[in-house]
Structures are given as structure tokens and as C-alpha cells.
Tab-separated table of C-alpha atoms in Angstrom:
chain	number	residue	atom	x	y	z
X	1	MET	CA	-3.735	2.795	-34.311
X	2	VAL	CA	-7.171	2.139	-32.842
X	3	PRO	CA	-7.183	3.581	-29.308
X	4	ALA	CA	-8.198	0.235	-27.766
X	5	ASP	CA	-5.098	-1.393	-29.312
X	6	LEU	CA	-2.954	0.993	-27.321
X	7	PHE	CA	-4.040	-0.544	-24.039
X	8	TRP	CA	-3.623	-4.180	-25.144
X	9	ASN	CA	-0.226	-3.525	-26.714
X	10	THR	CA	0.880	-1.634	-23.632
X	11	PHE	CA	-0.284	-4.508	-21.449
X	12	TYR	CA	1.636	-7.092	-23.478
X	13	GLY	CA	4.729	-4.891	-23.493
X	14	ILE	CA	4.813	-4.364	-19.735
X	15	VAL	CA	4.155	-8.076	-19.117
X	16	ALA	CA	7.219	-8.901	-21.254
X	17	LEU	CA	9.287	-6.325	-19.360
X	18	CYS	CA	8.060	-7.657	-16.013
X	19	ILE	CA	9.036	-11.226	-16.912
X	20	ALA	CA	12.459	-10.072	-18.092
X	21	VAL	CA	13.056	-8.088	-14.896
X	22	HIS	CA	12.135	-10.980	-12.616
X	23	LEU	CA	14.196	-13.483	-14.593
X	24	TYR	CA	17.180	-11.160	-14.393
X	25	THR	CA	16.852	-10.345	-10.690
X	26	ARG	CA	16.487	-14.008	-9.743
X	27	ARG	CA	19.711	-15.134	-11.389
X	28	PRO	CA	22.038	-16.813	-8.871
X	29	ASN	CA	24.823	-14.562	-7.602
X	30	LYS	CA	28.047	-16.461	-6.918
X	31	ASP	CA	29.382	-13.647	-4.754
X	32	LYS	CA	26.427	-14.076	-2.391
X	33	SER	CA	26.494	-17.878	-2.121
X	34	LYS	CA	27.870	-17.811	1.416
X	35	VAL	CA	25.258	-15.290	2.526
X	36	VAL	CA	22.431	-17.317	1.006
X	37	SER	CA	23.735	-20.451	2.721
X	38	ALA	CA	23.985	-18.627	6.035
X	39	MET	CA	20.430	-17.335	5.708
X	40	LYS	CA	18.794	-20.717	5.097
X	41	PRO	CA	15.218	-20.370	6.427
X	42	PRO	CA	14.750	-21.962	9.860
X	43	PRO	CA	12.211	-24.765	10.361
X	44	GLY	CA	8.624	-23.575	10.105
X	45	PHE	CA	9.450	-20.251	8.462
X	46	LYS	CA	8.251	-21.142	4.963
X	47	GLN	CA	4.948	-22.468	6.300
X	48	PHE	CA	4.494	-19.299	8.336
X	49	GLN	CA	5.365	-17.163	5.320
X	50	ARG	CA	2.940	-19.019	3.037
X	51	SER	CA	0.122	-18.705	5.570
X	52	PHE	CA	0.641	-14.948	5.885
X	53	LEU	CA	0.936	-14.415	2.133
X	54	ALA	CA	-2.158	-16.511	1.315
X	55	VAL	CA	-4.371	-14.634	3.767
X	56	THR	CA	-3.020	-11.162	3.008
X	57	LEU	CA	-3.223	-11.659	-0.764
X	58	LEU	CA	-6.873	-12.734	-0.416
X	59	ALA	CA	-7.469	-9.512	1.537
X	60	MET	CA	-5.780	-7.510	-1.207
X	61	LEU	CA	-7.665	-9.372	-3.939
X	62	ALA	CA	-10.938	-8.283	-2.384
X	63	ASP	CA	-9.705	-4.702	-2.257
X	64	TRP	CA	-8.355	-4.725	-5.835
X	65	LEU	CA	-11.564	-6.171	-7.268
X	66	GLN	CA	-13.314	-2.942	-6.314
X	67	GLY	CA	-10.581	-0.621	-7.576
X	68	PRO	CA	-11.291	-0.312	-11.320
X	69	TYR	CA	-15.031	0.320	-11.061
X	70	VAL	CA	-15.621	2.493	-7.991
X	71	TYR	CA	-15.618	5.731	-9.961
X	72	LYS	CA	-17.591	4.230	-12.860
X	73	LEU	CA	-20.236	2.703	-10.589
X	74	TYR	CA	-20.930	6.055	-8.967
X	75	HIS	CA	-21.026	7.673	-12.412
X	76	ASP	CA	-23.448	4.990	-13.652
X	77	TYR	CA	-25.684	5.757	-10.686
X	78	GLY	CA	-25.924	9.320	-12.011
X	79	TYR	CA	-23.528	11.199	-9.753
X	80	ASP	CA	-21.224	13.931	-11.101
X	81	GLN	CA	-17.546	14.426	-10.237
X	82	GLY	CA	-18.368	16.648	-7.274
X	83	ASP	CA	-20.689	14.058	-5.714
X	84	ILE	CA	-18.194	11.294	-6.424
X	85	GLY	CA	-15.496	13.392	-4.808
X	86	LEU	CA	-17.612	13.669	-1.655
X	87	LEU	CA	-18.053	9.905	-1.556
X	88	PHE	CA	-14.309	9.427	-1.807
X	89	VAL	CA	-13.839	12.077	0.890
X	90	ALA	CA	-16.057	10.036	3.221
X	91	GLY	CA	-13.715	7.067	2.859
X	92	PHE	CA	-10.551	9.037	3.476
X	93	LEU	CA	-12.070	10.915	6.422
X	94	SER	CA	-13.143	7.588	7.873
X	95	SER	CA	-9.556	6.360	7.683
X	96	ALA	CA	-8.310	9.587	9.245
X	97	ILE	CA	-10.830	9.593	12.115
X	98	PHE	CA	-11.229	5.906	12.893
X	99	GLY	CA	-7.904	4.601	11.615
X	100	THR	CA	-5.833	5.520	14.655
X	101	ILE	CA	-8.473	4.145	17.017
X	102	ALA	CA	-8.735	0.951	14.999
X	103	GLY	CA	-4.962	0.560	15.075
X	104	GLY	CA	-4.849	1.026	18.831
X	105	MET	CA	-7.678	-1.460	19.327
X	106	ALA	CA	-5.853	-3.965	17.133
X	107	ASP	CA	-2.827	-3.680	19.422
X	108	VAL	CA	-5.011	-4.138	22.514
X	109	LEU	CA	-7.687	-6.610	21.425
X	110	GLY	CA	-5.458	-8.546	19.067
X	111	ARG	CA	-4.194	-8.302	15.461
X	112	LYS	CA	-5.867	-11.590	14.495
X	113	LYS	CA	-9.252	-10.213	15.542
X	114	ALA	CA	-8.541	-7.037	13.581
X	115	CYS	CA	-7.882	-9.084	10.434
X	116	GLN	CA	-11.140	-10.950	10.946
X	117	ALA	CA	-12.905	-7.633	11.462
X	118	TYR	CA	-11.483	-6.425	8.139
X	119	ALA	CA	-13.233	-9.264	6.302
X	120	LEU	CA	-16.589	-8.636	7.971
X	121	VAL	CA	-16.493	-4.847	7.599
X	122	TYR	CA	-15.502	-5.084	3.933
X	123	ILE	CA	-18.333	-7.500	3.201
X	124	VAL	CA	-20.736	-4.882	4.560
X	125	THR	CA	-18.986	-2.265	2.397
X	126	ALA	CA	-19.418	-4.387	-0.737
X	127	LEU	CA	-23.118	-4.944	-0.067
X	128	THR	CA	-23.773	-1.193	0.173
X	129	LYS	CA	-22.780	-0.876	-3.501
X	130	LEU	CA	-25.995	-2.639	-4.459
X	131	SER	CA	-27.943	0.510	-3.617
X	132	PRO	CA	-27.829	3.721	-5.698
X	133	ASN	CA	-28.942	5.720	-2.654
X	134	PHE	CA	-26.349	8.372	-1.788
X	135	SER	CA	-26.702	7.866	1.979
X	136	VAL	CA	-26.149	4.119	1.683
X	137	LEU	CA	-23.134	4.651	-0.564
X	138	PHE	CA	-21.820	7.252	1.874
X	139	PHE	CA	-22.128	4.763	4.732
X	140	GLY	CA	-20.311	2.214	2.609
X	141	ARG	CA	-17.430	4.629	2.107
X	142	ILE	CA	-17.165	5.084	5.881
X	143	THR	CA	-16.999	1.340	6.519
X	144	GLY	CA	-14.618	1.014	3.575
X	145	GLY	CA	-12.267	3.590	5.097
X	146	LEU	CA	-12.217	1.659	8.342
X	147	ALA	CA	-11.525	-1.581	6.466
X	148	THR	CA	-8.686	0.036	4.537
X	149	SER	CA	-7.005	1.120	7.769
X	150	LEU	CA	-7.206	-2.443	9.053
X	151	LEU	CA	-5.855	-3.844	5.784
X	152	PHE	CA	-2.736	-1.685	5.653
X	153	THR	CA	-1.745	-2.043	9.296
X	154	SER	CA	-3.143	-5.109	11.081
X	155	PHE	CA	-1.948	-7.785	8.650
X	156	GLU	CA	1.614	-6.445	8.540
X	157	SER	CA	1.685	-5.892	12.308
X	158	TRP	CA	0.562	-9.471	12.906
X	159	MET	CA	3.258	-10.837	10.594
X	160	VAL	CA	6.139	-8.764	11.977
X	161	SER	CA	5.163	-9.573	15.561
X	162	GLU	CA	4.938	-13.298	14.827
X	163	HIS	CA	8.186	-13.178	12.865
X	164	PHE	CA	10.154	-11.947	15.867
X	165	LYS	CA	8.129	-13.881	18.429
X	166	ARG	CA	9.151	-17.088	16.644
X	167	ASN	CA	12.786	-15.913	16.592
X	168	TYR	CA	13.094	-15.821	12.818
X	169	PRO	CA	16.096	-13.819	11.534
X	170	GLU	CA	15.449	-10.142	10.880
X	171	GLU	CA	17.217	-10.475	7.502
X	172	LEU	CA	14.321	-12.601	6.202
X	173	LEU	CA	11.808	-9.750	6.517
X	174	PRO	CA	12.704	-8.156	3.139
X	175	GLU	CA	12.059	-11.511	1.445
X	176	THR	CA	8.518	-11.664	2.850
X	177	PHE	CA	7.789	-8.061	1.881
X	178	SER	CA	9.192	-8.607	-1.609
X	179	TYR	CA	7.061	-11.724	-2.123
X	180	LEU	CA	4.056	-9.825	-0.814
X	181	THR	CA	4.567	-7.009	-3.302
X	182	LEU	CA	5.059	-9.462	-6.177
X	183	GLY	CA	2.012	-11.478	-5.135
X	184	ASN	CA	0.035	-8.287	-4.676
X	185	GLY	CA	0.820	-7.350	-8.266
X	186	ILE	CA	-0.231	-10.762	-9.602
X	187	THR	CA	-3.389	-10.615	-7.499
X	188	ALA	CA	-4.202	-7.121	-8.709
X	189	VAL	CA	-3.698	-8.081	-12.369
X	190	ALA	CA	-6.062	-11.003	-11.912
X	191	ALA	CA	-8.503	-8.725	-10.089
X	192	GLY	CA	-8.501	-6.228	-12.966
X	193	ILE	CA	-9.264	-8.910	-15.568
X	194	ILE	CA	-11.896	-10.601	-13.370
X	195	ALA	CA	-13.517	-7.256	-12.584
X	196	GLN	CA	-13.683	-6.289	-16.261
X	197	HIS	CA	-15.289	-9.603	-17.280
X	198	ALA	CA	-17.736	-9.427	-14.371
X	199	ALA	CA	-18.638	-5.802	-15.140
X	200	ASN	CA	-19.076	-6.468	-18.864
X	201	ALA	CA	-21.349	-9.417	-18.117
X	202	TYR	CA	-23.381	-8.159	-15.164
X	203	GLY	CA	-22.756	-4.422	-14.814
X	204	SER	CA	-20.443	-2.196	-12.785
X	205	VAL	CA	-21.709	-3.518	-9.455
X	206	ALA	CA	-20.658	-7.132	-10.186
X	207	PRO	CA	-16.995	-6.826	-9.035
X	208	PHE	CA	-18.166	-5.683	-5.609
X	209	ILE	CA	-20.227	-8.833	-5.165
X	210	VAL	CA	-17.425	-11.083	-6.416
X	211	CYS	CA	-15.061	-9.674	-3.780
X	212	ILE	CA	-17.167	-11.234	-1.009
X	213	ILE	CA	-15.783	-14.670	-1.942
X	214	PRO	CA	-12.114	-14.043	-1.035
X	215	LEU	CA	-13.221	-12.155	2.083
X	216	ALA	CA	-15.150	-15.186	3.316
X	217	ILE	CA	-12.218	-17.503	2.580
X	218	LEU	CA	-9.679	-15.325	4.400
X	219	PHE	CA	-11.953	-15.114	7.450
X	220	VAL	CA	-11.976	-18.900	7.662
X	221	LEU	CA	-8.199	-19.202	7.140
X	222	VAL	CA	-7.383	-16.605	9.796
X	223	SER	CA	-9.771	-18.274	12.240
X	224	MET	CA	-8.232	-21.709	11.695
X	225	GLN	CA	-4.515	-21.019	11.132
X	226	TRP	CA	-3.429	-17.822	12.867
X	227	THR	CA	-2.547	-17.359	16.514
X	228	GLU	CA	-3.299	-14.117	18.337
X	229	ASN	CA	-0.715	-11.477	19.169
X	230	TYR	CA	-0.884	-8.070	20.787
X	231	GLY	CA	0.949	-4.780	20.680
X	232	ALA	CA	1.988	-4.460	24.300
X	233	GLU	CA	2.591	-6.401	27.473
X	234	GLY	CA	-0.635	-6.892	29.354
X	235	ALA	CA	-2.787	-5.802	26.414
X	236	ALA	CA	-4.403	-9.200	26.240
X	237	GLY	CA	-5.539	-8.776	29.816
X	238	ALA	CA	-7.597	-5.662	29.150
X	239	SER	CA	-11.233	-6.382	29.886
X	240	GLY	CA	-14.414	-4.395	29.664
X	241	PHE	CA	-14.983	-1.250	27.657
X	242	SER	CA	-13.153	0.976	30.123
X	243	GLY	CA	-10.135	-1.319	30.192
X	244	VAL	CA	-9.941	-1.531	26.416
X	245	PHE	CA	-10.479	2.225	26.028
X	246	LYS	CA	-7.737	2.919	28.558
X	247	GLU	CA	-5.283	0.656	26.752
X	248	VAL	CA	-6.190	2.103	23.339
X	249	THR	CA	-5.781	5.725	24.409
X	250	LYS	CA	-2.566	4.804	26.220
X	251	GLY	CA	-1.236	3.158	23.057
X	252	ILE	CA	-2.135	6.163	20.896
X	253	LYS	CA	-0.564	8.564	23.371
X	254	GLU	CA	2.598	6.477	23.532
X	255	GLY	CA	2.644	6.385	19.740
X	256	PHE	CA	2.568	10.190	19.544
X	257	VAL	CA	5.231	10.433	22.249
X	258	ALA	CA	7.459	7.967	20.392
X	259	ILE	CA	7.118	9.951	17.159
X	260	HIS	CA	7.805	13.222	18.986
X	261	GLU	CA	10.876	11.891	20.775
X	262	ASP	CA	12.374	9.889	17.927
X	263	LYS	CA	12.923	12.029	14.854
X	264	LYS	CA	13.746	8.920	12.837
X	265	LEU	CA	10.124	7.794	13.240
X	266	PHE	CA	8.848	11.264	12.372
X	267	PHE	CA	10.774	11.552	9.122
X	268	LEU	CA	10.323	7.911	8.086
X	269	GLY	CA	6.571	8.204	8.627
X	270	GLY	CA	6.579	11.581	6.888
X	271	GLY	CA	8.194	10.122	3.789
X	272	GLN	CA	5.648	7.318	3.704
X	273	THR	CA	2.734	9.707	4.260
X	274	CYS	CA	3.776	12.052	1.452
X	275	PHE	CA	4.252	9.255	-1.069
X	276	GLU	CA	0.891	7.681	-0.224
X	277	ALA	CA	-0.845	11.076	-0.327
X	278	GLY	CA	0.197	11.471	-3.950
X	279	MET	CA	-0.602	7.832	-4.677
X	280	TYR	CA	-4.140	7.912	-3.274
X	281	THR	CA	-4.909	11.159	-5.064
X	282	PHE	CA	-3.853	9.355	-8.241
X	283	VAL	CA	-6.306	6.540	-7.377
X	284	PHE	CA	-9.165	9.027	-7.723
X	285	MET	CA	-7.768	10.950	-10.689
X	286	TRP	CA	-6.510	8.310	-13.133
X	287	THR	CA	-9.911	7.456	-14.646
X	288	PRO	CA	-11.097	11.023	-15.424
X	289	ALA	CA	-7.549	12.052	-16.403
X	290	LEU	CA	-7.242	9.337	-19.053
X	291	GLN	CA	-10.730	10.181	-20.340
X	292	ALA	CA	-9.994	13.904	-20.672
X	293	ASN	CA	-9.051	13.553	-24.349
X	294	PRO	CA	-12.286	12.822	-26.308
X	295	LYS	CA	-10.337	10.690	-28.798
X	296	TYR	CA	-9.587	8.136	-26.098
X	297	SER	CA	-12.575	8.568	-23.781
X	298	ASP	CA	-14.695	5.645	-25.021
X	299	ALA	CA	-11.707	3.310	-25.344
X	300	VAL	CA	-10.670	4.090	-21.758
X	301	ALA	CA	-14.213	3.523	-20.472
X	302	GLY	CA	-14.307	0.087	-22.107
X	303	SER	CA	-10.838	-0.915	-20.887
X	304	LEU	CA	-10.765	0.114	-17.221
X	305	GLY	CA	-10.030	-3.397	-15.997
X	306	LEU	CA	-7.262	-3.840	-18.580
X	307	ILE	CA	-5.664	-0.497	-17.720
X	308	PHE	CA	-5.864	-1.375	-14.040
X	309	ALA	CA	-4.212	-4.730	-14.764
X	310	THR	CA	-1.472	-2.898	-16.675
X	311	PHE	CA	-0.814	-0.701	-13.662
X	312	MET	CA	-0.555	-3.766	-11.464
X	313	VAL	CA	1.955	-5.441	-13.776
X	314	CYS	CA	3.986	-2.253	-13.385
X	315	THR	CA	3.815	-2.757	-9.617
X	316	MET	CA	5.144	-6.294	-10.062
X	317	THR	CA	7.931	-4.916	-12.242
X	318	GLY	CA	8.783	-2.477	-9.472
X	319	SER	CA	8.977	-5.287	-6.920
X	320	GLY	CA	11.465	-7.081	-9.168
X	321	ILE	CA	13.546	-3.935	-9.562
X	322	PHE	CA	13.502	-3.535	-5.774
X	323	GLY	CA	14.880	-7.050	-5.392
X	324	LYS	CA	17.909	-6.015	-7.435
X	325	LEU	CA	18.383	-2.519	-6.033
X	326	ALA	CA	18.063	-3.779	-2.445
X	327	ASP	CA	21.216	-5.834	-2.932
X	328	ASP	CA	23.985	-4.303	-0.814
X	329	ASN	CA	26.266	-4.446	-3.848
X	330	VAL	CA	23.882	-2.220	-5.846
X	331	LEU	CA	22.129	0.288	-3.571
X	332	GLY	CA	20.873	-1.415	-0.434
X	333	VAL	CA	17.359	-1.315	1.021
X	334	SER	CA	17.746	2.018	2.768
X	335	ARG	CA	18.701	3.881	-0.431
X	336	VAL	CA	15.839	2.561	-2.570
X	337	PRO	CA	13.341	5.167	-1.235
X	338	PHE	CA	15.470	7.937	-2.752
X	339	VAL	CA	14.906	6.352	-6.176
X	340	VAL	CA	11.201	5.851	-5.431
X	341	HIS	CA	10.533	9.456	-4.446
X	342	GLY	CA	12.628	10.860	-7.299
X	343	LEU	CA	10.844	8.837	-10.008
X	344	ALA	CA	7.445	9.585	-8.437
X	345	MET	CA	8.191	13.296	-8.787
X	346	LEU	CA	9.060	12.743	-12.451
X	347	SER	CA	5.816	10.836	-13.052
X	348	CYS	CA	3.739	13.897	-12.109
X	349	LEU	CA	5.200	16.199	-14.762
X	350	SER	CA	3.335	14.922	-17.825
X	351	PRO	CA	-0.163	14.840	-16.216
X	352	ALA	CA	0.456	18.329	-14.809
X	353	LEU	CA	1.869	19.936	-17.959
X	354	LEU	CA	0.215	17.928	-20.799
X	355	PRO	CA	-3.206	16.849	-19.489
X	356	LEU	CA	-4.557	15.897	-22.952
X	357	SER	CA	-1.607	13.733	-23.975
X	358	THR	CA	-3.202	10.405	-23.127
X	359	VAL	CA	-0.305	8.217	-24.265
X	360	LEU	CA	2.334	10.172	-22.357
X	361	MET	CA	0.051	10.363	-19.327
X	362	LEU	CA	-0.436	6.586	-19.406
X	363	MET	CA	3.336	6.083	-19.467
X	364	SER	CA	3.696	8.459	-16.510
X	365	PHE	CA	1.062	6.581	-14.534
X	366	MET	CA	2.884	3.341	-15.288
X	367	LEU	CA	6.115	4.844	-13.968
X	368	LEU	CA	4.319	5.798	-10.758
X	369	GLU	CA	3.056	2.230	-10.368
X	370	ILE	CA	6.600	0.908	-10.806
X	371	CYS	CA	7.526	3.227	-7.935
X	372	VAL	CA	4.689	1.744	-5.883
X	373	GLY	CA	6.163	-1.714	-6.451
X	374	MET	CA	9.466	-0.550	-4.954
X	375	PHE	CA	7.875	1.606	-2.254
X	376	TYR	CA	6.046	-1.089	-0.275
X	377	PRO	CA	8.895	-3.573	0.294
X	378	ALA	CA	11.400	-0.758	0.885
X	379	TYR	CA	9.325	1.069	3.469
X	380	GLY	CA	8.009	-2.185	4.924
X	381	THR	CA	11.558	-3.283	5.635
X	382	MET	CA	12.501	0.065	7.163
X	383	ARG	CA	9.381	0.068	9.355
X	384	GLY	CA	10.192	-3.455	10.505
X	385	LYS	CA	13.625	-2.182	11.578
X	386	TYR	CA	12.797	1.153	13.195
X	387	VAL	CA	9.141	1.173	14.346
X	388	PRO	CA	8.779	-0.169	17.933
X	389	GLU	CA	6.884	-3.466	17.969
X	390	GLU	CA	4.674	-2.657	20.970
X	391	LYS	CA	3.373	0.533	19.302
X	392	ARG	CA	3.584	-0.549	15.652
X	393	THR	CA	-0.087	-0.486	14.619
X	394	ALA	CA	-0.866	2.750	16.472
X	395	ILE	CA	2.152	4.551	14.985
X	396	MET	CA	1.376	3.343	11.462
X	397	ASN	CA	-2.206	4.577	11.735
X	398	ILE	CA	-1.155	7.926	13.185
X	399	PHE	CA	0.678	8.623	9.949
X	400	ARG	CA	-2.435	7.757	7.965
X	401	VAL	CA	-4.207	10.797	9.468
X	402	PRO	CA	-2.259	13.509	7.569
X	403	LEU	CA	-2.294	11.275	4.488
X	404	ASN	CA	-6.074	11.123	4.480
X	405	LEU	CA	-6.462	14.799	5.331
X	406	PHE	CA	-4.334	15.741	2.307
X	407	VAL	CA	-6.485	13.640	-0.006
X	408	VAL	CA	-9.678	15.000	1.579
X	409	VAL	CA	-8.607	18.600	0.956
X	410	VAL	CA	-7.829	17.781	-2.682
X	411	LEU	CA	-11.082	15.916	-3.307
X	412	VAL	CA	-13.282	18.487	-1.588
X	413	ASN	CA	-11.921	21.040	-4.039
X	414	VAL	CA	-11.693	18.726	-7.044
X	415	GLU	CA	-14.327	20.694	-8.986
X	416	SER	CA	-12.403	23.908	-8.409
X	417	PHE	CA	-9.001	22.464	-9.288
X	418	SER	CA	-7.964	21.579	-12.816
X	419	ALA	CA	-6.370	18.173	-13.371
X	420	SER	CA	-3.045	19.969	-13.872
X	421	THR	CA	-3.361	21.614	-10.464
X	422	VAL	CA	-4.122	18.308	-8.762
X	423	PHE	CA	-1.055	16.652	-10.245
X	424	LEU	CA	1.086	19.642	-9.305
X	425	LEU	CA	-0.085	19.083	-5.731
X	426	CYS	CA	0.945	15.434	-6.096
X	427	LEU	CA	4.346	16.619	-7.325
X	428	GLY	CA	4.626	18.757	-4.201
X	429	ALA	CA	3.704	15.797	-1.985
X	430	HIS	CA	6.344	13.559	-3.579
X	431	THR	CA	8.935	16.324	-3.264
X	432	LEU	CA	8.190	16.637	0.449
X	433	GLY	CA	8.443	12.860	0.711
X	434	TYR	CA	11.931	12.956	-0.784
X	435	LEU	CA	12.979	15.689	1.646
X	436	ALA	CA	11.488	13.826	4.622
X	437	TYR	CA	13.305	10.617	3.770
X	438	SER	CA	16.512	12.583	3.312
X	439	ARG	CA	16.106	13.891	6.852
X	440	PHE	CA	15.449	10.334	8.036
X	441	ALA	CA	18.736	9.191	6.477
X	442	GLN	CA	20.514	12.088	8.156
X	443	SER	CA	18.974	11.253	11.547
X	444	VAL	CA	20.038	7.627	11.174
X	445	SER	CA	23.591	8.775	10.471
X	446	ALA	CA	23.774	10.689	13.790
X	447	PRO	CA	24.903	7.622	15.813
X	448	ARG	CA	28.068	7.469	13.655
X	449	GLU	CA	29.527	10.275	15.660
X	450	THR	CA	28.813	8.769	19.079
X	451	SER	CA	28.514	5.007	18.691
X	452	LYS	CA	30.567	3.447	15.949
X	453	THR	CA	30.189	0.005	17.508
X	454	ALA	CA	26.392	0.107	17.332
X	455	GLU	CA	26.541	1.135	13.699
X	456	ASP	CA	28.957	-1.624	12.788
X	457	GLU	CA	26.410	-4.165	14.036
X	458	ASP	CA	23.518	-2.674	12.043
X	459	PRO	CA	23.665	-3.185	8.248
X	460	LEU	CA	20.620	-1.015	7.556
X	461	LEU	CA	22.231	1.753	9.574
X	462	GLN	CA	25.350	1.482	7.453
X	463	GLU	CA	23.362	1.639	4.188
X	464	ALA	CA	21.505	4.798	5.129
X	465	THR	CA	24.602	6.647	6.195
X	466	VAL	CA	26.816	6.107	3.154
């Protein structure tokens, strides 16, 4: 088999599997007919849901367009793995340092404004890729890290806040998160193909210029369609730099206090942090790892967009599997993370033990991406249930600090570590994630002993304690 055929055949195979999974999981369930009827969406919900999904998927499209060619662009500019590692470190440090502040400011100044800021900051980030100058690229990584923090917190915080402010049923949240994960996968597949065609036609920098288009569109849509919401009472009234700074620092402090006092938040955030630490390390490592075997190196280099699209179809497959597993008659939402962390641990074994087995490594990476497809709606639903609304963005960004620090430590030492060592570290991170979520489930079960009535009214509580 010609190496390039491997990637096309794999792509077609996972697309077929993805379609089969989604057809199966969307079959009507007669046993749930009464539940479905009872949960008929209230007036205005579908319009609200479509508006959120359209804007957020445009934001993700812009992000995904840059994904396949970041490493290659830096390599084309003449930088070695050590220099590229430093550039990636700049982005993760930016998220660690500025992320918490950005989250607090989003709560105080408004989540809508934060989403608009994401578009503007990411446009600046994309434009820096036009220059091969290391300092300019470094600056772009800093702005990119800030944009990433806004992407993964402000959009979700806006949606959850609006969802409850408009008195929509809590049970509809998993539907929105599931659609978001599915749409994210479709968007990412399209981004991979678009990026590959753009790069083949105009060079590795082309995808970064293309991403400006969806960013401009989402800025307009947010400005015209979204209303503003805030993270705390009186936050909208903060004025002047001192007032804003006071509210931001107060929000961050309250976020730390909430995490310290509520062990459920600590362990839930810890599970999320550990999974994402392994995932983001994979984001840096997958390109050089797949090129480690000389037999496949050229084929991988010419198929980065296709491989990226394959990974994203795996994410879509995972979202479909989540839709089935989240059913109370199968596992329930709160038990899905156990599956996610367990399979993520398994996915690290082949890259760690057989670093030159390209085919097996590709399959392992695909398994990890399936886990990603289950991870986001599962954890998104649990955050929507347990993270306090008034401190949501600040708390979510606090947990991004250890995540980014883990990745920074790995990337700073990437020239000293073998690929096997890096993936063993990822295995350790996913193992800790499993243990953290186990402790979360145990902490949720504590009310059983003292408040049976409260538990009986909380279906997510019941799931986690069985």
C-alpha cells in the first residue's frame, strides 16, 4: 500500500463509522417518548440555540483553520523543534498568565464584549503569521494564547448564563453541548480540507489569512444578535479602571475560594485540567510523531490537512457515542467521563511504547480524538450543573493555569525528552484525570448520607453516585 493511500482509506473508513454511529444514536426510542414530549423546547429556544451555535462554530472554524499548519509554517520559516517548542510555550504561558484575568474581565465587562474581543485579537494573531521574524511570531503566540482563553470560556459562559436567564430547562443543556461538539467536528473537518487546499495553492501561511473571514463574520453576528450578560450582580455597574480591576480581582479571589471550599469543583476541574493537559501536548506532538518513521514522513507532510480532518471526524464520532452513552438507560452523563479518561489512557500506550509504528500510532491518535468528542459535552454538562454561574468564567480560567503550566514544562524540555517520554507523561496526566473524576463522583455521593431528599430531586447527582 502506498503510504498516502493509508490516510485516504482511513478517512473514508472513519467517515463511514461516524455516519453509522449517528444514524444509530438518533433512532427513536419508544421508552423515552414521554420524556421527549415533556421536554419539548420552549418558544424561542431553538432560535437562541442556533444563534449560539452559528457564532461559536465560526469562532472554532477560525481556530481549526490554523491547527494543521502551525508547526509546518514555523518549520518552513527555518525554525527547529526547539525554537518551535518555545513559540508554543509562549502561547500556553499567555493562556496561563492572562487567561484568568481575561476570564474575570469577561465576567465584569461582559461576555458579549469578550467574544467580540476574541475575534479582534485572533485577527491580529493571524496577521503576525505573515512575518518570519521570531519576535513577531512570538508576539502572535501571546495574542493567540489570550484568544484561546476567551474562546474556551466566554462563549460557553454567555450561553449558559442566557440559557438560565431565559428560564430554559436545565435538561436541554446537554442537547446544546452535543450539537456543539458535532458541529465542531464538522467545522474542523471542513477546516482541515480548506486549509490543505489553501496551503497547497498558496503556501503554509494561507490558512491563517483565510481564518480572518469567519472571524469578521462572527464579530458582526455577535454585535447584531447577542445581548450582554455578566458574571455577578453589579458587575455591569463597574466603571473606570479601578472599578473594573476591583471587580476582576474580587471575582478571581471568589473563584479560588469557591474551589477551595467546594471539593466537587476542585476535583471536577482537576479531571478537566488533566485531560486537556494530555490533549494539548498531543496537539504539538502529533505532526513530528507521525513523521518519525522515514517511510511515512513525506506522505504525512503532504497530508496534514487530511489527517487533521480524520481526527475531527473521530471527534464527531465521539459526540455521537456520547449521545448514546449519556442516556440514563445506558450510562448517564455523569459516568461518561470514566470512559473518556480510561480510553485516553489506552491511547497513549502505542505512541509511548512503539514510536515508529505509524499505523498503530495513527489509530491511537484517532481513539484519543473519539475521547475528545465525548469529553466536551460530558464535562460541559457537568460544569453547567456544578460551577456557580456568577463565578463561571473565572473558575474555568483558573483551571487553565495548571493545564498550561503542564504543557509549558513539557515543551520547554521537548528536545531533551524522547517522544516516548512525552506520551508517558500524557499517560500520567490522563491517569490523574481519571483519579480526580473518581474523587469528584465520591464527593457528589456525600449528600446521600445526609440529604436523601435533595438527591432524589437531582438526576445528575443520582447518576454519579450509583
